């Protein structure tokens, strides 16, 4: 069973930015999965899209989408999540030591296939690094309480420090598992 590092916090606390910093620090050879980005039109948030770590994009939710699944003012279309997102998770499970999931939240948890994929990651020896909804939410609460889960609550004042600590911890674990190349290990020791 793998370890999970779940970043949580209020909207705007920097969770996705922290995830991107983790990916940049570990490198694409160690991470696979996806993150979410806001879609903005004229400065207003109108939705969210899935972005795989290899650059594929697909719309997850939009204020203009009128499908039956809704979270707040957003219509949720699980198509991108269940095609691009799940494929990125499966690829990461087979080829990378770290699986990135941003976000484990109300929109994503609408998908039974996504919930199964999260369970598969947690049952594997892979490390899960993700973001998770802060407020109590069915499906997310169980993950927060799971043995082997490290819950890190980001705020605007601690986010940089917690992100650095997480990167250091992940690099150390990858080194201990023999997953870092020699040059990367030397760089880690010099820091």
PDB file of C-alpha atoms in Angstrom:
ATOM      1  CA  UNK A   1       0.000   0.000   0.000  1.00  0.00           C
ATOM      2  CA  UNK A   2       1.440   3.358  -1.075  1.00  0.00           C
ATOM      3  CA  UNK A   3       1.627   6.577   0.835  1.00  0.00           C
ATOM      4  CA  UNK A   4      -0.612   9.531   0.031  1.00  0.00           C
ATOM      5  CA  UNK A   5       0.276  13.192   0.443  1.00  0.00           C
ATOM      6  CA  UNK A   6      -2.913  15.202   0.155  1.00  0.00           C
ATOM      7  CA  UNK A   7      -2.835  18.981   0.061  1.00  0.00           C
ATOM      8  CA  UNK A   8      -5.956  20.694   1.273  1.00  0.00           C
ATOM      9  CA  UNK A   9      -6.959  24.260   2.024  1.00  0.00           C
ATOM     10  CA  UNK A  10      -9.371  27.028   1.214  1.00  0.00           C
ATOM     11  CA  UNK A  11      -9.842  28.054  -2.422  1.00  0.00           C
ATOM     12  CA  UNK A  12      -6.937  30.300  -3.396  1.00  0.00           C
ATOM     13  CA  UNK A  13      -4.543  28.790  -0.850  1.00  0.00           C
ATOM     14  CA  UNK A  14      -2.211  27.607  -3.608  1.00  0.00           C
ATOM     15  CA  UNK A  15      -2.930  23.878  -3.861  1.00  0.00           C
ATOM     16  CA  UNK A  16      -2.609  23.560  -7.631  1.00  0.00           C
ATOM     17  CA  UNK A  17       0.425  25.863  -7.659  1.00  0.00           C
ATOM     18  CA  UNK A  18       2.025  23.602  -5.031  1.00  0.00           C
ATOM     19  CA  UNK A  19       1.258  20.525  -7.155  1.00  0.00           C
ATOM     20  CA  UNK A  20       2.904  22.157 -10.179  1.00  0.00           C
ATOM     21  CA  UNK A  21       5.983  22.960  -8.070  1.00  0.00           C
ATOM     22  CA  UNK A  22       6.182  19.344  -6.897  1.00  0.00           C
ATOM     23  CA  UNK A  23       5.982  18.099 -10.496  1.00  0.00           C
ATOM     24  CA  UNK A  24       8.642  20.591 -11.614  1.00  0.00           C
ATOM     25  CA  UNK A  25      10.959  19.597  -8.745  1.00  0.00           C
ATOM     26  CA  UNK A  26      10.576  15.837  -9.210  1.00  0.00           C
ATOM     27  CA  UNK A  27      10.596  15.952 -12.998  1.00  0.00           C
ATOM     28  CA  UNK A  28       8.309  14.343 -15.571  1.00  0.00           C
ATOM     29  CA  UNK A  29      10.251  11.089 -15.430  1.00  0.00           C
ATOM     30  CA  UNK A  30       8.985  10.567 -11.872  1.00  0.00           C
ATOM     31  CA  UNK A  31       5.394  11.883 -12.082  1.00  0.00           C
ATOM     32  CA  UNK A  32       2.287  11.090 -14.045  1.00  0.00           C
ATOM     33  CA  UNK A  33      -1.346  12.051 -13.688  1.00  0.00           C
ATOM     34  CA  UNK A  34      -3.193  15.330 -14.047  1.00  0.00           C
ATOM     35  CA  UNK A  35      -4.065  18.653 -12.487  1.00  0.00           C
ATOM     36  CA  UNK A  36      -6.991  21.008 -12.975  1.00  0.00           C
ATOM     37  CA  UNK A  37      -6.922  24.606 -14.155  1.00  0.00           C
ATOM     38  CA  UNK A  38      -9.544  27.288 -14.019  1.00  0.00           C
ATOM     39  CA  UNK A  39     -11.081  28.429 -17.283  1.00  0.00           C
ATOM     40  CA  UNK A  40     -11.558  32.199 -17.268  1.00  0.00           C
ATOM     41  CA  UNK A  41     -13.426  34.452 -19.661  1.00  0.00           C
ATOM     42  CA  UNK A  42     -13.039  38.218 -19.205  1.00  0.00           C
ATOM     43  CA  UNK A  43     -11.526  37.616 -15.772  1.00  0.00           C
ATOM     44  CA  UNK A  44     -14.458  35.516 -14.561  1.00  0.00           C
ATOM     45  CA  UNK A  45     -14.096  31.830 -13.750  1.00  0.00           C
ATOM     46  CA  UNK A  46     -16.390  29.894 -16.067  1.00  0.00           C
ATOM     47  CA  UNK A  47     -15.156  26.376 -15.548  1.00  0.00           C
ATOM     48  CA  UNK A  48     -12.344  23.904 -15.007  1.00  0.00           C
ATOM     49  CA  UNK A  49     -10.295  21.745 -17.313  1.00  0.00           C
ATOM     50  CA  UNK A  50      -8.225  18.619 -16.821  1.00  0.00           C
ATOM     51  CA  UNK A  51      -4.570  18.978 -17.863  1.00  0.00           C
ATOM     52  CA  UNK A  52      -2.516  15.786 -18.045  1.00  0.00           C
ATOM     53  CA  UNK A  53       1.177  16.025 -17.234  1.00  0.00           C
ATOM     54  CA  UNK A  54       1.917  15.310 -20.895  1.00  0.00           C
ATOM     55  CA  UNK A  55      -0.121  18.374 -21.907  1.00  0.00           C
ATOM     56  CA  UNK A  56      -3.501  16.998 -23.012  1.00  0.00           C
ATOM     57  CA  UNK A  57      -6.501  19.105 -22.026  1.00  0.00           C
ATOM     58  CA  UNK A  58     -10.215  18.532 -21.676  1.00  0.00           C
ATOM     59  CA  UNK A  59     -13.133  20.417 -20.167  1.00  0.00           C
ATOM     60  CA  UNK A  60     -14.360  19.056 -16.825  1.00  0.00           C
ATOM     61  CA  UNK A  61     -16.952  21.634 -15.848  1.00  0.00           C
ATOM     62  CA  UNK A  62     -18.463  24.821 -17.178  1.00  0.00           C
ATOM     63  CA  UNK A  63     -21.142  27.324 -16.280  1.00  0.00           C
ATOM     64  CA  UNK A  64     -22.449  26.897 -19.834  1.00  0.00           C
ATOM     65  CA  UNK A  65     -22.680  23.099 -19.707  1.00  0.00           C
ATOM     66  CA  UNK A  66     -26.260  21.971 -19.104  1.00  0.00           C
ATOM     67  CA  UNK A  67     -25.748  18.282 -18.355  1.00  0.00           C
ATOM     68  CA  UNK A  68     -27.478  16.531 -15.455  1.00  0.00           C
ATOM     69  CA  UNK A  69     -24.429  16.511 -13.138  1.00  0.00           C
ATOM     70  CA  UNK A  70     -24.004  19.793 -11.247  1.00  0.00           C
ATOM     71  CA  UNK A  71     -21.674  21.116  -8.579  1.00  0.00           C
ATOM     72  CA  UNK A  72     -22.718  24.606  -7.593  1.00  0.00           C
ATOM     73  CA  UNK A  73     -23.137  26.699 -10.727  1.00  0.00           C
ATOM     74  CA  UNK A  74     -21.086  24.308 -12.860  1.00  0.00           C
ATOM     75  CA  UNK A  75     -22.339  21.584 -15.118  1.00  0.00           C
ATOM     76  CA  UNK A  76     -19.915  18.664 -14.899  1.00  0.00           C
ATOM     77  CA  UNK A  77     -18.951  16.633 -17.961  1.00  0.00           C
ATOM     78  CA  UNK A  78     -17.069  13.515 -16.860  1.00  0.00           C
ATOM     79  CA  UNK A  79     -15.924  12.688 -20.418  1.00  0.00           C
ATOM     80  CA  UNK A  80     -12.467  14.322 -20.148  1.00  0.00           C
ATOM     81  CA  UNK A  81     -11.919  12.983 -16.640  1.00  0.00           C
ATOM     82  CA  UNK A  82     -12.854   9.445 -17.624  1.00  0.00           C
ATOM     83  CA  UNK A  83     -10.832   9.472 -20.835  1.00  0.00           C
ATOM     84  CA  UNK A  84      -7.799  11.744 -20.412  1.00  0.00           C
ATOM     85  CA  UNK A  85      -7.629  11.715 -16.611  1.00  0.00           C
ATOM     86  CA  UNK A  86      -8.057   7.984 -16.112  1.00  0.00           C
ATOM     87  CA  UNK A  87      -5.626   7.189 -18.932  1.00  0.00           C
ATOM     88  CA  UNK A  88      -3.037   9.459 -17.280  1.00  0.00           C
ATOM     89  CA  UNK A  89      -3.578   7.708 -13.934  1.00  0.00           C
ATOM     90  CA  UNK A  90      -3.231   4.246 -15.516  1.00  0.00           C
ATOM     91  CA  UNK A  91      -0.080   5.281 -17.376  1.00  0.00           C
ATOM     92  CA  UNK A  92       1.413   6.699 -14.157  1.00  0.00           C
ATOM     93  CA  UNK A  93       0.581   3.519 -12.240  1.00  0.00           C
ATOM     94  CA  UNK A  94       2.547   1.506 -14.792  1.00  0.00           C
ATOM     95  CA  UNK A  95       5.499   3.818 -15.396  1.00  0.00           C
ATOM     96  CA  UNK A  96       6.010   6.418 -12.626  1.00  0.00           C
ATOM     97  CA  UNK A  97       6.708   6.241  -8.891  1.00  0.00           C
ATOM     98  CA  UNK A  98       4.501   9.289  -8.155  1.00  0.00           C
ATOM     99  CA  UNK A  99       0.878   9.691  -9.244  1.00  0.00           C
ATOM    100  CA  UNK A 100      -0.440  13.272  -9.311  1.00  0.00           C
ATOM    101  CA  UNK A 101      -4.182  13.806  -8.739  1.00  0.00           C
ATOM    102  CA  UNK A 102      -5.356  17.403  -8.598  1.00  0.00           C
ATOM    103  CA  UNK A 103      -8.102  17.332  -7.523  1.00  0.00           C
ATOM    104  CA  UNK A 104      -9.992  14.798  -5.441  1.00  0.00           C
ATOM    105  CA  UNK A 105     -13.095  16.905  -5.054  1.00  0.00           C
ATOM    106  CA  UNK A 106     -16.854  17.005  -5.563  1.00  0.00           C
ATOM    107  CA  UNK A 107     -16.687  17.130  -9.372  1.00  0.00           C
ATOM    108  CA  UNK A 108     -14.224  14.257  -9.745  1.00  0.00           C
ATOM    109  CA  UNK A 109     -15.870  12.111  -7.087  1.00  0.00           C
ATOM    110  CA  UNK A 110     -19.063  12.071  -9.180  1.00  0.00           C
ATOM    111  CA  UNK A 111     -17.270   9.472 -11.312  1.00  0.00           C
ATOM    112  CA  UNK A 112     -17.316   5.871 -10.035  1.00  0.00           C
ATOM    113  CA  UNK A 113     -14.427   5.116 -12.434  1.00  0.00           C
ATOM    114  CA  UNK A 114     -12.357   7.930 -10.885  1.00  0.00           C
ATOM    115  CA  UNK A 115     -13.068   6.657  -7.369  1.00  0.00           C
ATOM    116  CA  UNK A 116     -11.920   3.176  -8.466  1.00  0.00           C
ATOM    117  CA  UNK A 117      -8.746   4.642  -9.989  1.00  0.00           C
ATOM    118  CA  UNK A 118      -7.941   6.466  -6.738  1.00  0.00           C
ATOM    119  CA  UNK A 119      -8.416   3.181  -4.856  1.00  0.00           C
ATOM    120  CA  UNK A 120      -6.090   1.433  -7.322  1.00  0.00           C
ATOM    121  CA  UNK A 121      -3.385   4.052  -6.747  1.00  0.00           C
ATOM    122  CA  UNK A 122      -3.751   3.733  -2.980  1.00  0.00           C
ATOM    123  CA  UNK A 123      -3.526  -0.072  -3.194  1.00  0.00           C
ATOM    124  CA  UNK A 124      -0.342   0.149  -5.260  1.00  0.00           C
ATOM    125  CA  UNK A 125       3.208   0.813  -4.049  1.00  0.00           C
ATOM    126  CA  UNK A 126       3.107   4.205  -5.817  1.00  0.00           C
ATOM    127  CA  UNK A 127       3.127   7.493  -3.923  1.00  0.00           C
ATOM    128  CA  UNK A 128       0.024   9.602  -4.430  1.00  0.00           C
ATOM    129  CA  UNK A 129       0.407  13.370  -4.349  1.00  0.00           C
ATOM    130  CA  UNK A 130      -2.857  15.187  -4.748  1.00  0.00           C
ATOM    131  CA  UNK A 131      -5.200  17.863  -3.602  1.00  0.00           C
ATOM    132  CA  UNK A 132      -8.413  17.171  -1.760  1.00  0.00           C
ATOM    133  CA  UNK A 133     -11.438  19.213  -0.810  1.00  0.00           C
ATOM    134  CA  UNK A 134     -11.066  20.844   2.630  1.00  0.00           C
ATOM    135  CA  UNK A 135     -14.675  20.771   3.765  1.00  0.00           C
ATOM    136  CA  UNK A 136     -16.250  17.498   4.856  1.00  0.00           C
ATOM    137  CA  UNK A 137     -17.348  15.554   1.796  1.00  0.00           C
ATOM    138  CA  UNK A 138     -18.385  11.897   1.305  1.00  0.00           C
ATOM    139  CA  UNK A 139     -15.623   9.900  -0.321  1.00  0.00           C
ATOM    140  CA  UNK A 140     -12.980  12.507   0.478  1.00  0.00           C
ATOM    141  CA  UNK A 141     -13.314  12.172   4.251  1.00  0.00           C
ATOM    142  CA  UNK A 142     -12.420   8.480   4.147  1.00  0.00           C
ATOM    143  CA  UNK A 143      -9.268   9.239   2.161  1.00  0.00           C
ATOM    144  CA  UNK A 144      -8.221  11.908   4.656  1.00  0.00           C
ATOM    145  CA  UNK A 145      -8.478   9.396   7.526  1.00  0.00           C
ATOM    146  CA  UNK A 146      -6.810   6.495   5.711  1.00  0.00           C
ATOM    147  CA  UNK A 147      -3.645   5.050   7.295  1.00  0.00           C
ATOM    148  CA  UNK A 148      -0.621   6.171   5.296  1.00  0.00           C
ATOM    149  CA  UNK A 149      -2.227   9.474   4.325  1.00  0.00           C
ATOM    150  CA  UNK A 150      -0.401  12.684   5.164  1.00  0.00           C
ATOM    151  CA  UNK A 151      -2.838  15.610   5.105  1.00  0.00           C
ATOM    152  CA  UNK A 152      -1.173  19.000   4.598  1.00  0.00           C
ATOM    153  CA  UNK A 153      -3.376  22.059   5.028  1.00  0.00           C
ATOM    154  CA  UNK A 154      -2.045  24.937   2.957  1.00  0.00           C
ATOM    155  CA  UNK A 155      -2.622  28.572   3.766  1.00  0.00           C
ATOM    156  CA  UNK A 156      -1.292  31.660   2.027  1.00  0.00           C
ATOM    157  CA  UNK A 157       1.317  31.972   4.804  1.00  0.00           C
ATOM    158  CA  UNK A 158       2.587  28.360   4.983  1.00  0.00           C
ATOM    159  CA  UNK A 159       2.189  27.111   1.413  1.00  0.00           C
ATOM    160  CA  UNK A 160       5.763  27.767   0.253  1.00  0.00           C
ATOM    161  CA  UNK A 161       7.321  26.139   3.310  1.00  0.00           C
ATOM    162  CA  UNK A 162       5.000  23.099   3.195  1.00  0.00           C
ATOM    163  CA  UNK A 163       5.636  22.664  -0.526  1.00  0.00           C
ATOM    164  CA  UNK A 164       9.412  22.737  -0.002  1.00  0.00           C
ATOM    165  CA  UNK A 165       9.127  20.232   2.854  1.00  0.00           C
ATOM    166  CA  UNK A 166       6.979  17.950   0.704  1.00  0.00           C
ATOM    167  CA  UNK A 167       9.448  18.079  -2.204  1.00  0.00           C
ATOM    168  CA  UNK A 168      12.343  17.280   0.155  1.00  0.00           C
ATOM    169  CA  UNK A 169      10.442  14.348   1.644  1.00  0.00           C
ATOM    170  CA  UNK A 170       9.463  12.964  -1.764  1.00  0.00           C
ATOM    171  CA  UNK A 171      13.004  13.263  -3.122  1.00  0.00           C
ATOM    172  CA  UNK A 172      14.315  11.448  -0.061  1.00  0.00           C
ATOM    173  CA  UNK A 173      11.767   8.641  -0.458  1.00  0.00           C
ATOM    174  CA  UNK A 174      12.534   8.304  -4.175  1.00  0.00           C
ATOM    175  CA  UNK A 175      16.244   8.145  -3.367  1.00  0.00           C
ATOM    176  CA  UNK A 176      15.672   5.502  -0.684  1.00  0.00           C
ATOM    177  CA  UNK A 177      13.684   3.445  -3.195  1.00  0.00           C
ATOM    178  CA  UNK A 178      16.461   3.750  -5.770  1.00  0.00           C
ATOM    179  CA  UNK A 179      14.226   5.732  -8.102  1.00  0.00           C
ATOM    180  CA  UNK A 180      16.493   8.770  -8.560  1.00  0.00           C
ATOM    181  CA  UNK A 181      19.266   8.800 -11.117  1.00  0.00           C
ATOM    182  CA  UNK A 182      22.814   9.359  -9.838  1.00  0.00           C
ATOM    183  CA  UNK A 183      22.964  13.018 -10.929  1.00  0.00           C
ATOM    184  CA  UNK A 184      19.676  13.768  -9.195  1.00  0.00           C
ATOM    185  CA  UNK A 185      20.930  12.191  -5.972  1.00  0.00           C
ATOM    186  CA  UNK A 186      24.042  14.377  -6.070  1.00  0.00           C
ATOM    187  CA  UNK A 187      21.915  17.502  -6.590  1.00  0.00           C
ATOM    188  CA  UNK A 188      19.683  16.484  -3.672  1.00  0.00           C
ATOM    189  CA  UNK A 189      22.694  16.061  -1.358  1.00  0.00           C
ATOM    190  CA  UNK A 190      24.094  19.470  -2.319  1.00  0.00           C
ATOM    191  CA  UNK A 191      20.880  21.288  -1.364  1.00  0.00           C
TER     192      UNK A 191
END
